[in-house]
Coordinates of C-alpha atoms in Angstrom, one line a residue:
X435 CA -18.2 69.3 -66.2
X436 CA -21.3 67.8 -64.2
X437 CA -22.1 66.7 -60.9
X438 CA -20.5 63.1 -60.8
X439 CA -17.4 65.4 -62.9
X440 CA -17.4 67.6 -60.3
X441 CA -17.4 65.2 -57.7
X442 CA -14.4 63.6 -58.6
X443 CA -12.1 66.7 -59.5
X444 CA -13.0 67.9 -56.1
X445 CA -11.9 64.5 -54.5
X446 CA -8.5 64.2 -56.4
X447 CA -7.4 67.9 -55.1
X448 CA -8.6 66.6 -51.3
X449 CA -7.0 63.3 -51.6
X450 CA -3.6 65.0 -52.9
X451 CA -4.3 68.0 -50.1
X452 CA -5.4 65.9 -47.1
X453 CA -5.6 62.2 -47.3
X454 CA -8.5 59.7 -47.4
X455 CA -9.4 60.8 -43.4
X456 CA -8.9 63.6 -43.8
X457 CA -11.6 64.1 -47.4
X458 CA -15.1 64.0 -45.5
X459 CA -17.6 64.4 -47.8
X460 CA -19.2 67.4 -46.8
X461 CA -15.5 68.7 -48.0
X462 CA -16.1 67.1 -51.1
X463 CA -19.3 68.9 -51.5
X464 CA -18.2 71.9 -50.8
X465 CA -15.6 72.2 -53.3
X466 CA -17.5 70.5 -55.8
X467 CA -20.4 72.9 -55.3
X468 CA -22.5 69.6 -54.9
X469 CA -26.1 69.0 -53.0
X470 CA -26.4 66.9 -49.8
X471 CA -27.6 64.1 -51.6
X472 CA -25.8 64.4 -54.8
X473 CA -22.4 62.5 -53.6
X474 CA -24.8 59.1 -53.1
X475 CA -26.9 60.0 -56.3
X476 CA -23.8 58.8 -58.5
X477 CA -21.4 57.0 -56.2
X478 CA -22.6 54.0 -53.3
X479 CA -20.6 56.6 -50.8
X480 CA -17.3 57.9 -49.8
X481 CA -14.6 54.6 -50.7
X482 CA -16.1 54.3 -54.3
X483 CA -16.3 58.2 -54.9
X484 CA -13.0 57.8 -53.7
X485 CA -11.5 54.8 -55.7
X486 CA -12.6 56.9 -58.5
X487 CA -10.2 59.4 -58.1
X488 CA -7.1 57.4 -57.5
X489 CA -8.2 56.6 -60.7
X490 CA -8.2 59.0 -62.3
X491 CA -5.2 60.6 -60.8
X492 CA -3.2 57.1 -62.1
X493 CA -4.4 57.6 -65.5
X494 CA -3.3 61.5 -66.1
X495 CA -0.2 60.4 -64.4
X496 CA 0.3 58.2 -67.0
X497 CA -0.7 60.2 -69.5
X498 CA 1.6 63.1 -69.3
X499 CA 4.6 60.6 -68.5
X500 CA 3.7 59.5 -71.9
X501 CA 4.0 62.6 -73.7
X502 CA 8.1 62.6 -72.7
X503 CA 8.2 59.0 -73.0
X504 CA 6.8 58.6 -76.5
X505 CA 8.7 61.9 -77.8
X506 CA 11.4 62.7 -79.9
X507 CA 15.3 61.6 -79.1
X508 CA 17.1 59.6 -77.3
X509 CA 16.4 57.2 -74.5
X510 CA 18.4 59.6 -72.2
X511 CA 16.6 62.8 -73.4
X512 CA 13.3 61.5 -73.1
X513 CA 14.4 60.8 -69.7
X514 CA 15.2 64.0 -68.5
X515 CA 12.5 65.4 -70.2
X516 CA 10.5 63.2 -67.8
X517 CA 12.2 63.5 -64.7
X518 CA 12.5 67.3 -65.2
X519 CA 9.5 68.8 -66.4
X520 CA 7.0 70.7 -64.2
X521 CA 5.9 69.5 -60.8
X522 CA 4.4 70.5 -57.9
X523 CA 7.6 69.7 -55.8
X524 CA 5.9 70.6 -52.4
X525 CA 2.5 68.7 -52.5
X526 CA 4.5 65.7 -53.4
X527 CA 3.0 63.4 -55.9
X528 CA -0.4 62.8 -55.9
X529 CA -0.3 59.2 -56.5
X530 CA 3.3 58.3 -54.3
X531 CA 1.5 60.8 -51.3
X532 CA -1.1 57.8 -51.1
X533 CA 1.2 55.5 -50.1
X534 CA 1.5 57.1 -46.9
X535 CA -2.3 56.7 -46.5
X536 CA -2.5 53.6 -43.8
X537 CA -6.0 53.6 -44.8
X538 CA -5.7 53.4 -48.4
X539 CA -3.0 51.4 -48.1
X540 CA -5.0 49.2 -45.8
X541 CA -7.2 48.5 -48.7
X542 CA -6.6 46.6 -51.1
X543 CA -9.1 47.8 -53.9
X544 CA -8.1 51.8 -52.8
X545 CA -4.2 50.4 -52.9
X546 CA -4.1 48.5 -56.5
X547 CA -4.2 51.7 -58.9
X548 CA -1.5 53.2 -56.9
X549 CA 1.1 50.1 -56.8
X550 CA -0.4 49.0 -60.3
X551 CA 0.8 53.0 -62.1
X552 CA 4.3 52.3 -59.9
X553 CA 4.6 49.3 -60.7
X554 CA 3.5 50.6 -64.9
X555 CA 5.9 53.4 -64.5
X556 CA 9.1 51.4 -63.5
X557 CA 8.4 49.5 -66.3
X558 CA 7.7 52.3 -68.7
X559 CA 10.8 53.6 -67.6
X560 CA 12.4 50.1 -67.9
X561 CA 11.7 50.2 -71.4
X562 CA 13.0 53.2 -72.2
X563 CA 15.9 52.2 -70.9
X564 CA 15.9 49.1 -72.9
X565 CA 15.6 51.8 -76.2
X566 CA 18.8 53.2 -76.0
X567 CA 20.5 49.9 -74.6
X568 CA 19.6 48.0 -77.5
X569 CA 20.6 51.1 -80.3
X570 CA 23.8 51.6 -78.2
X571 CA 22.8 55.0 -76.5
X572 CA 23.5 53.4 -73.2
X573 CA 26.4 51.1 -72.0
X574 CA 25.5 47.3 -73.1
X575 CA 26.1 46.1 -69.4
X576 CA 22.7 48.7 -68.3
X577 CA 20.1 47.1 -66.5
X578 CA 16.9 48.3 -67.2
X579 CA 14.9 47.2 -64.1
X580 CA 17.2 48.5 -61.9
X581 CA 18.1 52.1 -63.4
X582 CA 14.1 52.2 -63.9
X583 CA 13.6 51.6 -59.6
X584 CA 16.4 54.0 -59.3
X585 CA 14.9 57.0 -61.1
X586 CA 11.3 56.5 -59.1
X587 CA 13.5 56.6 -56.3
X588 CA 15.2 59.2 -56.8
X589 CA 11.7 61.1 -58.0
X590 CA 9.4 59.9 -54.6
X591 CA 12.3 60.1 -52.5
X592 CA 12.9 63.8 -53.5
X593 CA 9.4 64.7 -52.7
X594 CA 9.7 63.3 -49.5
X595 CA 13.3 65.3 -49.3
X596 CA 11.4 68.8 -50.1
X597 CA 8.9 68.6 -48.5
X598 CA 10.8 67.6 -45.3
X599 CA 12.9 70.8 -45.8
X600 CA 10.1 73.3 -47.5
X601 CA 11.8 73.5 -50.2
X602 CA 12.3 72.5 -54.2
X603 CA 16.0 71.8 -53.6
X604 CA 16.0 68.6 -52.2
X605 CA 14.0 67.5 -55.1
X606 CA 16.1 69.0 -58.3
X607 CA 19.8 67.6 -55.9
X608 CA 17.9 63.7 -56.3
X609 CA 17.0 64.0 -60.1
X610 CA 20.0 66.1 -60.7
X611 CA 21.6 63.2 -58.9
X612 CA 20.4 60.6 -60.3
X613 CA 20.3 61.5 -64.3
X614 CA 24.1 62.1 -63.7
X615 CA 24.5 58.8 -62.8
X616 CA 22.1 57.5 -66.2
X617 CA 24.4 60.4 -68.4
X618 CA 27.4 58.7 -66.8
X619 CA 26.6 55.0 -68.7
X620 CA 25.3 56.9 -72.3
X621 CA 27.9 56.0 -75.4
X622 CA 26.8 59.4 -77.3
X623 CA 28.2 61.5 -74.5
X624 CA 24.6 63.8 -74.1
X625 CA 23.7 64.8 -70.9

């Protein structure tokens, strides 16, 4: 991994752990094992490096989600695979956590990949729900946009509840609850 990549990866981890303000250039350089001038050789400053890191995190989230969304099975099977996939629950969502960072939210350019990714996630989930509805797997009255919003809210809210309780149980309950509600709309009898 070259120096620029090490800087981006280190920034990704630090943003997830500490947020934007807590991610100092010095901490990035130490984590990346890079020399003092290397950050400014590859990036104009902390903001540009943070933007590259946020974009990379967003891309990674999309790619990982698409593995389940584009996989085999019914719409409910694919949504369940996504909702129940392995996650570091107590660390929270690396994209969703950025919504709680006032410095990221105050900067339109830093906020854009966060908003775009969460909007993409709702849209992609709505597509999968619509596929299931259109194939007769879900009740014809199912509203894909509302279901997608509820699924994303359950995930993000589940992270918050888990972190507050210092336990993964509230997250798993939120996921199980929203999946139960979705399964109740199923016409195939799977859960």
